[in-house]
Amino acid sequence: MLTSCNPNQKEMNPLLAEFDTPFGVPPFDLIKYEHYMPAFKKAMEVQNEEIDAIVSNPEAASFENTIAALDYSGDLYNKVSNIFYNIKSANTSDEMQEIAKELVPIISEHKSNISLNPQLFERIKTVYLGRDSLDLDQEQAMLLEKTYKRFVRSGADLSEEDKANMRKIDEQLSMLSLQFGDNLLEETNNYILLIENEEDLEGLPEGLISGAAEAAEEAGQAGKWVFTLQKPSWIPFLTYCENRELREEIYKAMYTRANRGNEFDNKDIIELIIKLRTERAQLLGYKSHADYVLEERMAKTPENVNNLLMKLWVPAIRIAREEAAMMQKMIDAEGGDFKLASWDWWYYAEKIRQEKYALDDEELREYFSLEDVTAGVFMVINKLYGITFERRDDLPVYHEDVIAYEVKNADGSHLGVQYMDFYPRASKKSGAWSTSYRRQHVRDGENVSTIGSIVCNFSKPSGDKPALISFDEAETFFHEMGHALHGQFSECTYPGISGSSVPRDFVELPSQIMENWGENRGVLKEYAKHYKTGEAIPDELLDKMEASSKFNMGFTTTEYLAASFLDMFYHTITSVKDIDVNAFEAEAMNSIGLIDEIIPRYKSTYFSHIFSGGYSAGYYSYIWSEVLDKDAFNAFVETGDIFNQDVASSFRYNILAKGGSLEPMEMYLNFRGKEPDVNALLKARGLN
Ligand SMILES: [Zn+2]
């Protein structure tokens, strides 16, 4: 690979050369589209050679020559693939999309060649079965366990016949997921609410109306207004439209999607997906699909998930009933002669919100210039962990908006590199995320540091104003930096286990906990300053922010929990049986006591997280992580100092530094001294 003496050095593929840059960051300025495909192919070749060397090693399988060797393999592959996919998400182009398409079958074959290699699995199994006589440290034991389980869980230990069955099931499942998503898309796009009379628009904000007029024009209905089943259309419509019948119409259209008995109905697909998932889990020796999924998560068992959901459900539904009663009172006072229905909730909640806590988002924005928020994020991190961020304009970047920082330890030594890419552009995916170009690990005795990146879509500077972001965006910044710290503080040996390689229901703890500082009154007073006057955010605004953060939480929590329960009901089925989807859902919701005025955030036929995304038996994870982050932050609060150095150091070394080298609950206990408690979350949501 090293070709420093190659006379054609200028023709070299920079992805395949040693990176001659500070800290070995990618030479973004040298990489061209035509470099990717040959680099991928070469990198796969190299990894195949590495795997061959493991398999054909004449020595008996050992932790070092098999488990560690496998984990260290694919270094070049990861380097190339991280660069390609990170840039594809943050700064894509037609060329990259084309390459990505070409890569799909090639990469899937490459990965299967490794995960289905029977000799490789034999060696892994040999090491695993002899593990008690090996003298492994904690991290090694965990890597061994994870490697073995990964192969077994994908069917490596099954008989040839069962392997064939499983492949068939997997093929069917991926087809069905795709079909579920396609049907939902059709059903979402096939409906429009066409409004012809201007008086039907009463209550709607100007921006929404003009958007609806544009949509109508595009649909060949100039002079009318079109609303759709996309969230940015139906949610504000439901929130502001004064015409109750129209609210009912669009809401029913939304929640009967793919449940209308037409060609795009998802009910049979759901039934088949659940049957196949149950069958698959049982083929691998698990009681249910949820048992299969949760074994790898912090939650471990369906019982643990259901217990947690129930602890939150009882107070949430109680508060939701109170909220409903408050709205009914308003309806009665207005002389409305009807009972609050699910399509009325958004509308009356908004009326009550405006009455009680009207918060002007635009006014708030003036206290959140991106520059001040950045300084606030760095200040919080510095106060907690002593580290600093030094801007490095000499590092290559993939777009002029990207800023590179060197992260330094308290003693000034190098910790890692962190990119930040804040503004939206057409070439960037929506949302915000944290990723890395290189994970921390130790190779040949040398520490390899993290090269991380956060990518966001924050409001840009406009006119003569600097970038003024919303409070939500400020919280997102704190959140993503929490993920970034998980990578930067990693102190692991093996790349496969370092940084944020932790279960999904644990990975949001490091990120979400940071939001607690971002929204803390004292911290806000320090960083949220008016962009013109520099005056700190006034108490009156802070009061409103606090009050509105708890508003309507009975509803928000209840509709979320109902969907989480529904997910668990489907995936704890333990026998392959016929399912009448509507009856099943109704019974499930009845058994937890959901009230008529609220429906689950996702009903079965459009619950794509669990039927076409990767969240089956996992929709609970969002609130599980929130229980953790609120309880963990409480460890600081309880000392009377949210910057308590002992607690910060314990969080850093017991959780952030450990990557996935310990069971999440063990890490948590090491940090907190006790299991997480739901009370801090209930308090934060005003449900206590
Ligand atoms: Zn996150």
XYZ file of C-alpha atoms and ligand atoms in Angstrom:
689
model
C 0.000 0.000 0.000
C 2.862 2.364 0.719
C 4.087 3.688 -2.546
C 6.263 6.605 -1.600
C 8.816 5.379 -4.138
C 6.238 5.011 -6.869
C 7.329 7.234 -9.771
C 3.661 7.810 -10.717
C 2.894 9.271 -7.367
C 0.789 12.044 -8.874
C -1.466 9.452 -10.472
C -1.910 7.723 -7.146
C -5.294 7.142 -5.647
C -5.189 9.315 -2.500
C -7.628 6.989 -0.735
C -5.116 4.173 -1.009
C -2.072 6.127 0.069
C -1.057 6.858 3.629
C -2.768 10.133 4.513
C -0.042 12.754 4.562
C -2.090 15.258 6.606
C -2.092 16.549 10.192
C -3.364 13.745 12.482
C -3.965 11.564 9.404
C -7.272 13.241 8.571
C -8.686 12.428 5.120
C -7.123 14.496 2.307
C -10.543 15.752 1.212
C -8.982 18.209 -1.223
C -7.323 15.422 -3.232
C -10.196 12.937 -3.426
C -12.083 12.774 -6.714
C -15.161 10.729 -7.586
C -13.192 8.369 -9.797
C -11.052 7.358 -6.821
C -13.859 5.703 -4.881
C -14.712 2.590 -6.851
C -11.110 1.411 -7.352
C -10.410 2.175 -3.680
C -13.412 0.139 -2.539
C -12.350 -2.781 -4.715
C -8.776 -2.674 -3.488
C -9.926 -2.349 0.129
C -12.168 -5.401 -0.203
C -9.317 -7.362 -1.720
C -7.095 -6.418 1.177
C -9.742 -7.423 3.711
C -10.308 -10.733 1.922
C -6.593 -11.421 2.172
C -6.729 -10.599 5.863
C -9.631 -13.021 6.356
C -7.867 -15.720 4.306
C -4.832 -15.340 6.506
C -6.969 -15.890 9.610
C -8.735 -18.928 8.173
C -5.634 -20.600 6.772
C -3.509 -19.997 9.833
C -1.994 -23.415 10.666
C -1.906 -22.524 14.355
C -4.871 -23.391 16.563
C -7.505 -20.685 16.783
C -6.745 -18.214 19.572
C -8.205 -14.920 20.708
C -5.326 -13.028 19.084
C -5.092 -14.857 15.767
C -8.854 -15.038 15.211
C -11.043 -12.649 17.237
C -8.627 -9.724 17.447
C -7.359 -10.336 13.910
C -10.914 -10.255 12.563
C -11.695 -7.059 14.439
C -8.568 -5.355 13.134
C -9.226 -6.510 9.572
C -10.812 -4.122 7.116
C -8.934 -1.043 8.300
C -8.536 0.223 4.750
C -12.090 -0.764 3.918
C -13.458 1.213 6.871
C -11.331 4.207 5.974
C -12.639 4.327 2.401
C -16.204 3.501 3.311
C -16.374 6.069 6.139
C -15.195 8.816 3.833
C -17.537 7.828 1.038
C -20.693 7.409 3.103
C -20.056 10.404 5.339
C -19.642 12.664 2.344
C -22.567 11.058 0.580
C -24.759 12.076 3.530
C -23.332 15.547 3.978
C -22.415 16.633 0.466
C -23.768 14.260 -2.126
C -23.904 14.559 -5.903
C -25.290 12.573 -8.828
C -21.891 10.950 -9.199
C -21.884 9.752 -5.582
C -25.456 8.477 -5.836
C -24.461 6.482 -8.912
C -21.437 4.984 -7.182
C -23.565 4.156 -4.135
C -26.033 2.274 -6.312
C -23.249 0.312 -7.948
C -21.823 -0.489 -4.533
C -24.972 -2.026 -3.020
C -24.597 -5.566 -4.433
C -20.796 -5.493 -4.239
C -20.725 -4.588 -0.563
C -23.533 -6.917 0.370
C -21.614 -9.788 -1.244
C -18.395 -8.745 0.472
C -20.096 -8.686 3.871
C -21.830 -12.025 3.351
C -18.568 -13.606 2.293
C -17.248 -12.788 5.735
C -20.333 -13.448 7.872
C -21.149 -16.716 6.071
C -17.588 -18.045 5.924
C -17.936 -21.474 7.627
C -14.218 -21.919 8.374
C -14.065 -18.492 9.937
C -17.047 -19.311 12.130
C -15.474 -22.655 13.130
C -12.432 -20.825 14.451
C -14.554 -18.246 16.274
C -16.611 -21.022 17.838
C -13.489 -22.891 18.946
C -12.210 -19.813 20.755
C -15.648 -19.133 22.230
C -16.171 -22.661 23.567
C -12.740 -22.599 25.188
C -13.241 -19.113 26.650
C -13.198 -20.190 30.307
C -9.620 -21.346 30.062
C -8.468 -18.150 28.351
C -7.056 -15.330 30.372
C -9.056 -12.513 28.766
C -9.572 -9.049 30.144
C -13.022 -7.482 30.234
C -12.797 -5.870 26.826
C -11.454 -9.011 25.172
C -14.152 -11.158 26.768
C -16.790 -8.753 25.487
C -15.326 -8.668 21.968
C -15.305 -12.478 21.902
C -18.899 -12.676 23.105
C -20.083 -10.061 20.615
C -18.253 -11.608 17.680
C -19.565 -15.093 18.390
C -23.126 -13.859 18.957
C -23.062 -11.797 15.778
C -22.321 -14.890 13.709
C -24.764 -17.123 15.594
C -27.550 -14.568 15.423
C -27.217 -14.406 11.670
C -27.539 -18.184 11.472
C -23.926 -19.377 11.228
C -24.499 -22.213 13.715
C -27.624 -23.643 12.075
C -27.893 -26.882 10.104
C -27.665 -26.508 6.338
C -31.408 -27.016 6.066
C -32.212 -24.362 8.665
C -29.716 -22.005 7.091
C -31.598 -22.338 3.830
C -34.887 -21.710 5.649
C -33.516 -18.669 7.297
C -32.219 -17.250 4.048
C -35.687 -17.710 2.589
C -37.286 -15.980 5.568
C -34.822 -13.103 5.350
C -35.484 -12.646 1.658
C -39.232 -12.635 2.226
C -38.920 -10.240 5.129
C -36.895 -7.720 3.193
C -39.420 -7.876 0.349
C -42.326 -7.392 2.738
C -40.680 -4.454 4.506
C -40.125 -2.802 1.189
C -43.728 -3.416 0.171
C -44.983 -2.049 3.476
C -43.043 1.149 2.872
C -44.176 1.428 -0.752
C -47.829 0.981 0.193
C -47.543 3.590 2.895
C -45.936 6.010 0.489
C -48.737 5.459 -2.030
C -51.401 5.907 0.617
C -49.735 9.039 1.931
C -49.347 10.563 -1.501
C -52.674 9.484 -2.949
C -54.726 11.612 -0.611
C -55.239 15.346 -0.737
C -57.621 17.565 1.119
C -58.753 20.055 -1.504
C -60.240 23.245 -0.125
C -62.266 25.443 -2.440
C -63.877 27.913 -0.047
C -61.728 30.500 1.580
C -63.774 30.466 4.801
C -62.619 26.877 5.392
C -59.128 28.254 5.914
C -60.104 30.206 8.989
C -57.568 29.999 11.796
C -54.704 28.791 9.607
C -51.447 30.775 9.652
C -50.477 32.768 6.550
C -47.445 30.626 5.718
C -49.466 27.431 5.769
C -52.125 28.936 3.514
C -49.647 30.155 0.922
C -47.921 26.760 0.956
C -51.302 25.106 0.388
C -52.033 27.487 -2.482
C -48.710 26.606 -4.114
C -49.391 22.897 -3.651
C -52.770 23.394 -5.321
C -51.204 25.169 -8.244
C -48.704 22.333 -8.692
C -51.622 19.901 -8.632
C -53.348 21.848 -11.409
C -55.911 23.335 -9.019
C -54.887 26.967 -9.090
C -57.006 29.203 -6.878
C -57.698 26.397 -4.408
C -55.739 24.987 -1.460
C -54.227 21.541 -1.009
C -53.320 19.856 2.289
C -51.632 16.497 2.458
C -50.844 13.635 4.808
C -47.243 14.779 5.214
C -46.613 15.807 8.818
C -45.689 19.420 8.001
C -49.115 19.756 6.377
C -51.616 17.793 8.470
C -50.215 18.650 11.910
C -50.495 22.443 11.522
C -53.822 21.975 9.754
C -55.149 20.038 12.721
C -53.623 22.573 15.098
C -55.183 25.681 13.602
C -58.164 24.816 11.405
C -61.378 26.059 12.970
C -63.616 23.837 10.841
C -64.141 20.721 12.928
C -65.440 18.538 10.078
C -62.340 19.219 8.015
C -60.125 18.371 10.972
C -61.959 15.075 11.285
C -61.632 14.399 7.593
C -57.875 14.869 7.326
C -57.155 13.093 10.609
C -59.167 10.041 9.626
C -57.461 9.992 6.246
C -54.129 10.077 8.071
C -54.847 7.238 10.465
C -56.607 4.922 8.038
C -53.636 4.936 5.670
C -52.906 1.461 4.278
C -55.951 0.181 6.163
C -58.664 0.755 3.589
C -58.942 -2.685 2.055
C -57.562 -1.474 -1.277
C -54.465 -2.722 -3.142
C -52.199 -0.729 -0.797
C -53.524 -2.278 2.396
C -50.769 -3.317 4.812
C -52.715 -5.657 7.090
C -51.805 -8.920 5.336
C -48.209 -7.794 5.102
C -48.101 -7.130 8.847
C -49.542 -10.546 9.574
C -46.926 -12.198 7.404
C -44.056 -10.123 8.813
C -44.995 -11.077 12.366
C -45.327 -14.756 11.448
C -41.941 -14.801 9.731
C -40.191 -12.881 12.503
C -41.588 -15.272 15.098
C -40.542 -18.251 13.016
C -37.078 -16.815 12.513
C -36.586 -16.123 16.219
C -37.651 -19.644 17.083
C -35.346 -21.132 14.474
C -32.525 -19.422 16.365
C -33.788 -20.704 19.705
C -35.629 -17.649 21.064
C -39.177 -17.514 22.421
C -40.177 -14.461 20.429
C -38.789 -11.826 18.106
C -38.582 -9.408 21.034
C -36.499 -11.898 23.016
C -34.183 -12.176 20.019
C -33.825 -8.405 19.604
C -33.604 -7.425 23.258
C -30.896 -9.908 24.197
C -28.456 -7.485 22.573
C -29.914 -4.360 24.169
C -29.528 -2.829 27.588
C -33.131 -3.810 28.339
C -32.316 -7.519 27.820
C -35.895 -8.847 28.121
C -39.447 -7.928 27.073
C -40.412 -7.951 30.760
C -37.917 -5.187 31.509
C -39.237 -3.088 28.644
C -42.881 -3.597 29.603
C -42.153 -2.830 33.252
C -40.544 0.463 32.358
C -43.303 1.406 29.919
C -45.925 0.645 32.569
C -44.158 2.768 35.190
C -44.431 5.716 32.828
C -47.851 4.829 31.482
C -49.760 5.144 34.725
C -48.788 8.786 35.420
C -48.867 9.719 31.722
C -52.427 8.564 31.124
C -53.525 10.239 34.378
C -52.156 13.600 33.198
C -53.565 13.015 29.701
C -57.022 12.604 31.241
C -56.551 15.899 33.064
C -55.492 17.569 29.826
C -58.570 16.157 28.088
C -60.795 17.449 30.875
C -59.246 20.911 30.541
C -60.019 20.936 26.821
C -63.540 19.668 27.357
C -64.073 22.574 29.726
C -62.952 24.963 27.031
C -65.267 23.321 24.477
C -68.193 23.555 26.900
C -67.414 27.169 27.744
C -67.440 27.997 24.039
C -70.855 26.382 23.796
C -69.562 23.527 21.631
C -72.033 20.734 22.093
C -69.686 17.785 21.528
C -67.250 15.494 23.254
C -63.539 16.074 22.593
C -62.382 13.666 19.851
C -58.874 12.663 18.767
C -59.042 15.103 15.814
C -59.718 17.974 18.230
C -56.696 17.459 20.456
C -54.120 19.509 18.522
C -56.543 22.372 18.056
C -57.553 22.780 21.693
C -54.061 22.079 23.002
C -52.809 24.974 20.892
C -55.566 27.258 22.182
C -54.648 26.459 25.757
C -50.955 26.850 25.024
C -51.491 30.290 23.555
C -53.603 31.300 26.504
C -51.077 30.152 29.063
C -47.560 30.195 27.702
C -47.423 31.873 24.332
C -43.764 31.831 23.461
C -42.577 33.771 20.461
C -40.017 31.568 18.722
C -38.680 34.467 16.679
C -38.099 36.594 19.752
C -36.328 33.652 21.374
C -34.058 33.145 18.366
C -32.417 36.537 18.921
C -30.788 35.060 22.034
C -29.340 32.086 20.198
C -26.747 33.201 17.712
C -24.804 30.176 16.511
C -21.615 31.859 17.653
C -22.889 32.227 21.224
C -24.320 28.720 21.298
C -21.003 27.295 20.069
C -19.229 29.174 22.842
C -21.826 27.836 25.302
C -21.314 24.242 24.179
C -17.539 24.578 24.463
C -17.867 26.247 27.870
C -20.040 23.443 29.261
C -17.705 20.746 27.940
C -14.693 22.605 29.279
C -16.216 23.068 32.728
C -17.111 19.387 32.890
C -14.046 17.763 31.400
C -11.375 20.443 31.054
C -10.920 19.827 27.322
C -10.697 22.566 24.696
C -11.498 22.971 20.999
C -8.928 24.753 18.880
C -9.962 25.830 15.419
C -7.647 24.447 12.709
C -8.128 26.130 9.364
C -5.130 24.256 7.962
C -6.985 20.923 7.915
C -8.596 19.912 4.616
C -12.410 19.951 4.569
C -14.970 18.564 2.080
C -17.001 21.794 1.886
C -16.216 25.405 2.694
C -18.871 25.477 5.450
C -17.088 22.775 7.424
C -14.972 23.841 10.407
C -12.220 21.602 11.784
C -11.175 21.619 15.439
C -8.380 19.923 17.279
C -9.691 18.619 20.594
C -7.138 18.932 23.381
C -6.950 17.406 26.824
C -6.752 19.641 29.895
C -2.947 19.328 29.807
C -2.852 20.495 26.175
C -2.116 17.073 24.699
C -3.933 15.902 21.572
C -7.252 14.117 22.078
C -8.775 14.024 18.590
C -10.150 15.936 15.633
C -13.737 17.117 15.396
C -15.413 18.505 12.281
C -18.564 20.607 12.465
C -20.806 21.199 9.477
C -23.741 23.401 10.444
C -25.709 24.771 7.518
C -28.220 23.139 5.193
C -27.593 22.768 1.464
C -29.210 20.774 -1.298
C -26.454 18.163 -1.175
C -27.033 17.382 2.509
C -29.517 14.964 4.065
C -32.014 16.551 6.437
C -31.718 16.245 10.213
C -28.617 16.233 12.380
C -26.173 13.456 13.147
C -22.820 12.584 14.581
C -20.424 10.278 12.765
C -16.739 9.501 12.507
C -13.995 9.074 9.940
C -11.857 7.128 12.347
C -12.709 5.418 15.617
C -10.315 5.471 18.519
C -8.436 2.196 19.067
C -4.992 0.856 19.795
C -3.026 -0.672 16.945
C 0.406 -2.260 17.409
C 0.632 -0.626 20.810
C -0.082 2.875 19.484
C -3.204 4.855 20.283
C -5.149 5.929 17.200
C -7.285 8.963 18.018
C -10.840 9.816 16.983
C -11.708 11.851 13.912
C -15.341 12.773 14.480
C -17.884 14.909 12.706
C -21.228 16.443 13.535
C -23.509 17.432 10.674
C -26.546 19.659 11.207
C -29.084 21.727 9.293
C -29.204 24.895 11.382
C -30.744 28.182 10.296
C -28.258 30.163 8.216
C -27.271 33.802 8.567
C -29.693 35.965 6.591
C -29.312 39.536 5.426
C -27.179 41.411 7.924
C -28.120 39.063 10.761
C -25.761 36.354 11.976
C -27.007 32.754 12.119
C -29.781 32.851 14.718
C -30.845 29.342 15.582
C -33.948 28.152 17.396
C -33.766 26.837 20.945
C -34.483 23.350 19.533
C -31.485 23.680 17.255
C -29.334 24.768 20.193
C -30.429 21.618 22.035
C -29.590 19.569 18.942
C -26.089 21.056 19.006
C -25.612 19.980 22.639
C -27.058 16.572 21.740
C -24.754 15.876 18.799
C -21.740 17.062 20.782
C -22.649 14.455 23.403
C -22.319 11.767 20.726
C -19.073 13.389 19.629
C -17.644 13.178 23.170
C -18.552 9.490 23.307
C -16.159 9.068 20.387
C -13.492 11.509 21.575
C -13.255 10.077 25.114
C -13.136 6.437 24.021
C -10.267 4.467 25.578
C -10.621 1.056 24.001
C -8.194 -1.323 22.382
C -10.389 -2.832 19.679
C -11.993 -0.689 16.981
C -15.141 -2.851 16.866
C -15.965 -2.051 20.452
C -14.871 1.559 20.844
C -16.774 4.838 21.043
C -20.473 4.632 20.385
C -20.539 0.885 19.544
C -23.192 0.364 22.186
C -26.809 -0.846 22.027
C -29.460 1.432 20.607
C -31.237 1.890 23.947
C -27.980 3.142 25.493
C -26.404 5.167 22.693
C -28.571 8.239 23.322
C -27.515 8.564 26.957
C -24.251 10.408 26.183
C -26.034 12.705 23.750
C -29.279 13.413 25.563
C -27.576 14.108 28.860
C -25.868 17.117 27.259
C -29.248 18.703 26.546
C -29.759 19.030 30.292
C -26.953 21.585 30.446
C -28.164 23.299 27.312
C -31.568 23.983 28.882
C -30.359 24.685 32.403
C -31.346 28.158 33.621
C -27.954 29.116 34.950
C -26.181 27.868 31.843
C -28.673 29.652 29.561
C -28.040 32.886 31.456
C -24.374 32.507 30.561
C -24.574 31.656 26.876
C -27.951 32.858 25.579
C -27.311 36.525 24.886
C -29.109 38.937 22.636
C -27.150 39.033 19.391
C -27.296 42.843 19.197
C -27.120 44.036 22.777
C -25.306 41.115 24.404
C -27.920 41.204 27.164
C -28.537 37.844 28.877
C -31.861 36.132 28.213
C -34.512 37.663 30.525
C -36.124 35.643 33.331
C -39.548 36.157 31.885
C -38.575 34.279 28.718
C -36.901 31.564 30.755
C -40.095 31.094 32.783
C -42.141 30.688 29.643
C -39.642 28.225 28.180
C -39.788 26.127 31.312
C -43.565 26.102 31.484
C -44.043 25.320 27.817
C -41.545 22.444 27.980
C -44.005 20.572 30.210
C -47.102 21.527 28.300
C -49.241 18.749 26.750
C -46.797 16.128 28.029
C -49.570 13.779 29.129
C -50.644 13.527 25.501
C -47.132 13.385 24.008
C -46.037 10.681 26.427
C -49.245 8.679 26.132
C -49.369 8.549 22.333
C -45.686 7.569 22.240
C -46.048 4.890 24.936
C -49.138 3.456 23.234
C -47.112 2.892 20.067
C -44.261 1.389 22.104
C -46.656 -1.046 23.743
C -48.154 -1.934 20.369
C -44.661 -2.763 19.087
C -44.089 -5.011 22.109
C -47.484 -6.716 21.772
C -46.693 -7.755 18.208
C -43.170 -8.891 18.873
C -43.768 -10.913 22.033
C -46.112 -13.263 20.159
C -44.703 -16.727 20.815
C -46.542 -18.877 18.280
C -47.007 -18.518 14.579
C -50.703 -17.783 14.319
C -53.216 -15.810 12.278
C -53.571 -12.169 13.251
C -56.497 -9.886 12.557
C -54.565 -6.638 12.650
C -57.393 -4.256 13.546
C -58.772 -6.540 16.243
C -55.298 -7.194 17.616
C -54.515 -3.496 17.833
C -57.868 -2.647 19.425
C -57.434 -5.331 22.042
C -53.864 -4.296 22.785
C -54.864 -0.664 23.299
C -57.839 -1.690 25.358
C -55.704 -3.804 27.641
C -53.478 -0.859 28.563
C -56.453 1.471 28.964
C -55.827 3.999 26.203
C -58.540 6.681 26.157
C -60.705 7.389 23.088
C -59.378 10.923 22.718
C -55.868 9.668 21.891
C -54.644 7.195 19.291
C -51.156 5.643 19.255
C -48.561 7.882 17.598
C -48.384 5.170 14.943
C -51.176 2.733 14.258
C -50.176 -0.648 12.837
C -50.657 -0.028 9.128
C -48.353 3.008 9.069
C -45.940 2.053 11.852
C -42.961 2.041 9.523
C -40.374 2.197 12.338
C -41.213 -1.377 13.244
C -42.404 -2.824 9.928
C -40.046 -1.260 7.430
C -37.385 0.432 9.538
C -34.985 -1.114 12.010
C -36.979 -0.429 15.171
C -38.907 -3.669 15.690
C -39.132 -4.374 19.434
C -37.171 -1.150 19.723
C -39.560 1.772 19.605
C -39.308 1.939 23.409
C -35.622 2.923 23.127
C -36.250 6.645 22.856
C -37.844 6.897 26.265
C -35.567 4.285 27.800
C -32.609 6.526 26.937
C -34.441 9.517 28.310
C -34.990 7.790 31.631
C -31.239 7.175 31.689
C -30.222 10.702 30.773
C -32.519 12.377 33.276
C -31.456 10.024 36.050
C -27.779 10.407 35.145
C -28.045 14.190 35.125
C -29.654 13.938 38.540
C -26.364 12.501 39.795
C -24.950 15.986 39.170
C -27.997 17.838 40.505
C -27.978 15.847 43.755
C -24.500 17.179 44.608
C -25.787 20.749 44.312
C -23.344 21.420 41.474
C -24.168 20.511 37.893
C -20.453 20.817 37.095
C -19.359 18.551 39.935
C -15.905 17.320 38.921
C -16.121 13.929 40.622
C -19.391 13.081 38.931
C -18.121 14.375 35.576
C -15.000 12.292 35.854
C -17.030 9.231 36.811
C -19.305 9.780 33.798
C -16.310 10.171 31.525
C -14.371 7.131 32.715
C -17.185 4.737 33.645
C -19.337 5.399 30.603
C -17.880 7.514 27.810
C -14.408 5.959 27.846
C -15.663 2.378 27.904
C -17.322 2.176 24.502
C -19.077 -1.182 24.277
C -16.531 -3.051 26.386
C -18.979 -3.640 29.260
C -22.678 -4.400 29.563
C -24.529 -1.053 29.604
C -26.205 -1.736 32.933
C -22.835 -2.560 34.480
C -21.409 0.735 33.218
C -24.420 2.559 34.517
C -24.154 0.964 37.951
C -20.445 1.803 38.075
C -21.325 5.423 37.415
C -24.518 5.843 39.401
C -24.245 3.200 42.103
C -27.860 2.214 41.497
C -30.237 1.353 38.700
C -31.890 4.201 36.803
C -35.040 5.550 38.378
C -37.956 6.945 36.352
C -38.707 9.817 38.725
C -36.319 12.323 37.193
C -37.983 11.828 33.811
C -41.479 12.115 35.264
C -40.463 15.352 36.936
C -38.893 16.753 33.768
C -42.088 16.020 31.838
C -44.304 17.364 34.587
C -45.880 13.927 35.109
C -44.976 13.493 38.769
Zn -28.707 11.092 19.005
